[in-house]
Short mmCIF file of C-alpha atoms in Angstrom, two decimals:
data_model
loop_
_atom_site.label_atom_id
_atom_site.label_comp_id
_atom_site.label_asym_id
_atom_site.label_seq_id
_atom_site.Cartn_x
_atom_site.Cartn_y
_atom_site.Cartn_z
CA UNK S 1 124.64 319.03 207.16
CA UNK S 2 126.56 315.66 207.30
CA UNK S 3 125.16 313.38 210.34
CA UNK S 4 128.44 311.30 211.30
CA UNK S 5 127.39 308.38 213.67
CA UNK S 6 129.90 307.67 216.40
CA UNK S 7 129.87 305.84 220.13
CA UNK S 8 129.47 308.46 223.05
CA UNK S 9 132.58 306.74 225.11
CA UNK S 10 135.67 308.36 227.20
CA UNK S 11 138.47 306.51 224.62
CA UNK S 12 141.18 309.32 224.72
CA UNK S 13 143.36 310.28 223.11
CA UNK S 14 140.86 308.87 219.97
CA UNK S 15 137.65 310.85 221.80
CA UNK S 16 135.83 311.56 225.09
CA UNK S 17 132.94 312.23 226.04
CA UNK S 18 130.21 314.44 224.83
CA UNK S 19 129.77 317.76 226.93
CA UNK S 20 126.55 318.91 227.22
CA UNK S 21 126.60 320.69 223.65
CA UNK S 22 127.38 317.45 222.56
CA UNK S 23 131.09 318.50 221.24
CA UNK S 24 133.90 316.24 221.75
CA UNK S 25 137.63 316.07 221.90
CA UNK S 26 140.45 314.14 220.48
CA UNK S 27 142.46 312.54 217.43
CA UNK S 28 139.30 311.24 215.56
CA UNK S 29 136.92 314.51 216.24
CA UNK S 30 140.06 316.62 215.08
CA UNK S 31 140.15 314.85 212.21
CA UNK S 32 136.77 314.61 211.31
CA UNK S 33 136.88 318.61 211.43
CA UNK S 34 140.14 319.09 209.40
CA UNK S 35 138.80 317.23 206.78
CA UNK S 36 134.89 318.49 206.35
CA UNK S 37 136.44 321.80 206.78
CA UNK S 38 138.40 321.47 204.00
CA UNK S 39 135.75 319.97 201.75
CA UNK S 40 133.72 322.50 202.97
CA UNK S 41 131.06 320.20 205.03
CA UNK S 42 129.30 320.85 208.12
CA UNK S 43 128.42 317.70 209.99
CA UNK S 44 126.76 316.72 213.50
CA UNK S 45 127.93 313.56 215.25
CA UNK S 46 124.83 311.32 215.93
CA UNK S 47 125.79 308.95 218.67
CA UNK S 48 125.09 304.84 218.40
CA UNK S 49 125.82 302.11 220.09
CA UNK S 50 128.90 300.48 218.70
CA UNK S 51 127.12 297.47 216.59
CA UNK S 52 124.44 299.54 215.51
CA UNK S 53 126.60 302.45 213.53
CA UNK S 54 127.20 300.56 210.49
CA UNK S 55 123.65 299.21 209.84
CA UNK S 56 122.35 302.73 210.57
CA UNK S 57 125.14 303.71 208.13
CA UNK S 58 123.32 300.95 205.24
CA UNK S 59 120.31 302.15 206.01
CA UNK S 60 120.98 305.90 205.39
CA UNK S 61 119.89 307.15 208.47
CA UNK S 62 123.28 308.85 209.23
CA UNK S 63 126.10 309.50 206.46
CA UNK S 64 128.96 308.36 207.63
CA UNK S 65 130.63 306.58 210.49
CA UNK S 66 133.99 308.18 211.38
CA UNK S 67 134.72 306.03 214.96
CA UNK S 68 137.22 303.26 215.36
CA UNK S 69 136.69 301.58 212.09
CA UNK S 70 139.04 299.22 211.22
CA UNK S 71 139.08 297.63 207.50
CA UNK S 72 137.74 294.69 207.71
CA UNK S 73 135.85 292.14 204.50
CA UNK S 74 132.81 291.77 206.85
CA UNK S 75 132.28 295.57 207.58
CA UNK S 76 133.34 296.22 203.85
CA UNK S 77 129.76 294.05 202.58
CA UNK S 78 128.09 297.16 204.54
CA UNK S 79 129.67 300.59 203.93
CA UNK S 80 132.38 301.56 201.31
CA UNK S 81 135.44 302.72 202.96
CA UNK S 82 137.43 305.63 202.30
CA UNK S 83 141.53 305.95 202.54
CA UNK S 84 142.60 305.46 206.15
CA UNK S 85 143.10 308.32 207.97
CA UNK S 86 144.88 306.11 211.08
CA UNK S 87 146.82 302.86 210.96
CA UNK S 88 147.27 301.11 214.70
CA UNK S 89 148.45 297.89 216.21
CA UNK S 90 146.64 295.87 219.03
CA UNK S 91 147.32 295.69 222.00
CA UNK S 92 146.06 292.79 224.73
CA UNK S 93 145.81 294.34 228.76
CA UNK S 94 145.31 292.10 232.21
CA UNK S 95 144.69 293.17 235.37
CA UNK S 96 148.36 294.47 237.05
CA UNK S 97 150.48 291.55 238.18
CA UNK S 98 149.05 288.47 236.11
CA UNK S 99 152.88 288.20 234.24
CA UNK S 100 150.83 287.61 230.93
CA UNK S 101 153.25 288.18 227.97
CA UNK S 102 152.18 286.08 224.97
CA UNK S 103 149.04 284.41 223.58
CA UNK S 104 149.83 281.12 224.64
CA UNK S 105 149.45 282.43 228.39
CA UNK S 106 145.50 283.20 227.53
CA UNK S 107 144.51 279.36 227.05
CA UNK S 108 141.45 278.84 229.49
CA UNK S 109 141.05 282.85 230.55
CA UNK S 110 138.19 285.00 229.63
CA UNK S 111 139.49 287.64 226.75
CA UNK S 112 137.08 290.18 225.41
CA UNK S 113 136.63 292.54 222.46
CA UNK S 114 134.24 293.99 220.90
CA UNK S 115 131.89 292.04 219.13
CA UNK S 116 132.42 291.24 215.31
CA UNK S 117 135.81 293.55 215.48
CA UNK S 118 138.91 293.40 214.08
CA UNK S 119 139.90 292.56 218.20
CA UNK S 120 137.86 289.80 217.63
CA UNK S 121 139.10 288.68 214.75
CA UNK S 122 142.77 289.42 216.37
CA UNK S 123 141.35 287.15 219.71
CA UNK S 124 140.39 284.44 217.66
CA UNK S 125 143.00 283.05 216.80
CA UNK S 126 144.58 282.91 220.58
CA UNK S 127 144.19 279.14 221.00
CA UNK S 128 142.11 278.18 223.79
CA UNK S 129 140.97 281.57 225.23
CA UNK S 130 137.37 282.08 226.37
CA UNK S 131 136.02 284.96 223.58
CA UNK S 132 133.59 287.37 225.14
CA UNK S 133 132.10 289.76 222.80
CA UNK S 134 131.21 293.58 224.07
CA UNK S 135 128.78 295.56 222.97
CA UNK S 136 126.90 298.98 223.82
CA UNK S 137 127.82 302.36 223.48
CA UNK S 138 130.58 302.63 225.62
CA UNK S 139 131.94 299.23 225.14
CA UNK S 140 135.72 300.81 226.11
CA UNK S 141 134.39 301.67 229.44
CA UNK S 142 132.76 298.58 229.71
CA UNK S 143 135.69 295.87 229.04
CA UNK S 144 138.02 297.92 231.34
CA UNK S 145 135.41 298.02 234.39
CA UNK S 146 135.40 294.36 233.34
CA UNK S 147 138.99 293.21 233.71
CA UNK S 148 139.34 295.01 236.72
CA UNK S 149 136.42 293.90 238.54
CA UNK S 150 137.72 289.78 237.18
CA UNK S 151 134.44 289.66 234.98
CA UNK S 152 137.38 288.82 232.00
CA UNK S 153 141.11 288.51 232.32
CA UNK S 154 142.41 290.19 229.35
CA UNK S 155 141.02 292.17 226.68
CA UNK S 156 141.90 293.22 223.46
CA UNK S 157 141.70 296.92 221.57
CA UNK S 158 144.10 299.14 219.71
CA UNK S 159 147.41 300.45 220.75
CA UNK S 160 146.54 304.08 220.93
CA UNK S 161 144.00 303.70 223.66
CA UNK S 162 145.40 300.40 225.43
CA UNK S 163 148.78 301.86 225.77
CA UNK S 164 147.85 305.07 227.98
CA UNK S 165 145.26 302.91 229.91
CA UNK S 166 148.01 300.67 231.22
CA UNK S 167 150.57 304.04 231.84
CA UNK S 168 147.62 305.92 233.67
CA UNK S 169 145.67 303.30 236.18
CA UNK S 170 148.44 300.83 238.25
CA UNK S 171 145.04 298.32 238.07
CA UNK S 172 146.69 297.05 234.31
CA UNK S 173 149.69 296.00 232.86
CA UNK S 174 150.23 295.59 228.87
CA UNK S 175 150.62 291.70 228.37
CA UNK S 176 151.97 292.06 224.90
CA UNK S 177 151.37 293.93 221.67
CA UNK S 178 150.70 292.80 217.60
CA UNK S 179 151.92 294.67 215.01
CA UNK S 180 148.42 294.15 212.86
CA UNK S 181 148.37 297.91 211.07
CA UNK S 182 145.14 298.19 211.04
CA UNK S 183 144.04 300.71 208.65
CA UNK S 184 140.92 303.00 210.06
CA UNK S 185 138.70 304.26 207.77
CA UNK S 186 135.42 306.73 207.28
CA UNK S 187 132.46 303.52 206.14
CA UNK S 188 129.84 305.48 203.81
CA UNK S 189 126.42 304.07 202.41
CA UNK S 190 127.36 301.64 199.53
CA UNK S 191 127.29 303.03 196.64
CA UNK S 192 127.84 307.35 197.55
CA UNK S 193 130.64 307.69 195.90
CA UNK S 194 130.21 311.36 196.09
CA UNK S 195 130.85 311.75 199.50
CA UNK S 196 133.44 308.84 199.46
CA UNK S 197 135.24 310.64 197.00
CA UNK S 198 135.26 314.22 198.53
CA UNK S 199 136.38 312.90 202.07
CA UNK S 200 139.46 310.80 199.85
CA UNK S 201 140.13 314.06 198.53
CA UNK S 202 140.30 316.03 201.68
CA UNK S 203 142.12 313.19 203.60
CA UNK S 204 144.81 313.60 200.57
CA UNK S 205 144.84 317.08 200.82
CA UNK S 206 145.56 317.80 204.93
CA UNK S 207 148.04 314.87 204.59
CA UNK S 208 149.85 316.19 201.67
CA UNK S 209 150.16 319.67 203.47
CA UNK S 210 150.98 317.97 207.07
CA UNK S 211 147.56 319.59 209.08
CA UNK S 212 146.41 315.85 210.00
CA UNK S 213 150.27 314.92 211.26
CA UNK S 214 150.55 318.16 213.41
CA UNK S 215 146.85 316.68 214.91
CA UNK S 216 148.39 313.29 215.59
CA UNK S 217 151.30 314.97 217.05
CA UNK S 218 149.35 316.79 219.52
CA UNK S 219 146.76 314.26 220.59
CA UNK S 220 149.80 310.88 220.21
CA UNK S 221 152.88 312.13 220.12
CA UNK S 222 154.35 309.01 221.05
CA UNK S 223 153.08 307.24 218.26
CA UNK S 224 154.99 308.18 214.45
CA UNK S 225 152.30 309.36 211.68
CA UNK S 226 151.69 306.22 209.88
CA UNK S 227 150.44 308.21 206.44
CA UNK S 228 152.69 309.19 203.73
CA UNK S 229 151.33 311.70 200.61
CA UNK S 230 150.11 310.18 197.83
CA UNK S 231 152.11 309.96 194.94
CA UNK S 232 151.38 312.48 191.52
CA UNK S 233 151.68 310.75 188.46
CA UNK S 234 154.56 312.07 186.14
#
């Protein structure tokens, strides 16, 4: 069985929390399912805190981590990627009412995201904002209890979780929005190519037949399918 290392946080519609049998729900646990299923893999998910998945990944301790992963050249030098099986933009929230709207408004404020991310890599380069790096298990959770409480002022994640936050709880508003594509991925131990190239082949296949699109559909239907088949050679 396939031990898939993920964060145990309430990040709909990506995931939520564990229930007592330690099953989740959402886009990414879909998914995950669709895809062993079709490679015929069982898998557990073994739950990490966020900055300790990868190096628990390296290590071979767990298989695979299938949570949140953005492409990045840093987390590349410790787990081979797969083909994305999500592409998002970021998205920067305040508290409701600050009239925040572009970077330049961020100079001197407190922004966070989580620690060595691709947010963080995104929040660097706001000029003059105040970086504060999250980490844990359920750094979503954390960063939101943060900005409302005034901890931070503005924090930075993808679109698909950021936009529902600010639609569902009055306490945020949406300053603004980058298109960044971000291209998630499933991070393997360097050098299994075996299991890289199995979970490449059953991404291609429930793309190619639309099963991962109708999932999208029913977990973000406001957000288009970002994946397109790949392309047989004549």
């Amino acid at each position: 069985m396939l031990r898939i290392a993920c964060i145990d946080s309430e990040a709909l519609p990506l995931f939520d929390l564990k229930d007592d049998q330690g099953n989740r729900v959402g886009y990414e646990p879909a998914a995950a399912k669709l895809v062993f299923d079709r490679i015929g893999e069982d898998f557990e998910w073994v739950y990490l805190n966020w900055e300790d998945m990868l190096p628990t990944v390296a290590a071979g301790e767990v298989d695979a981590v299938w949570c949140g992963q953005a492409i990045t050249e840093e987390r590349a030098r410790q787990v081979d990627f797969t083909e994305p099986y999500a592409i998002f933009d970021e998205t920067v929230i305040t508290r409701a009412g600050r009239g925040i709207t572009e970077a330049e408004q961020l100079r001197g404020l407190k922004v966070g995201a989580i620690a060595n991310s691709a947010n963080m890599a995104l929040a660097e380069t706001f000029d003059g904002a105040i970086l504060v790096p999250f980490e844990g298990e359920d750094v979503f959770g954390a960063m939101i209890e943060a900005t409302r409480d005034g901890t931070i002022d503005a924090f930075v994640d993808d679109d698909v979780v950021m936009l529902p936050l600010a639609e569902q709880d009055p306490d945020f508003d949406v300053a603004f929005t980058v298109k960044t594509q971000n291209r998630w991925a499933v991070g393997v131990k360097p050098g299994n190519d075996e299991l890289r190239e199995a979970i490449n082949a059953g991404l291609e296949a429930v793309i190619a037949d639309g099963s991962l699109a109708k999932v999208w559909s029913q977990w973000m239907p406001a957000l288009d399918f970002p994946l397109v088949p790949a392309k047989v050679e004549a």
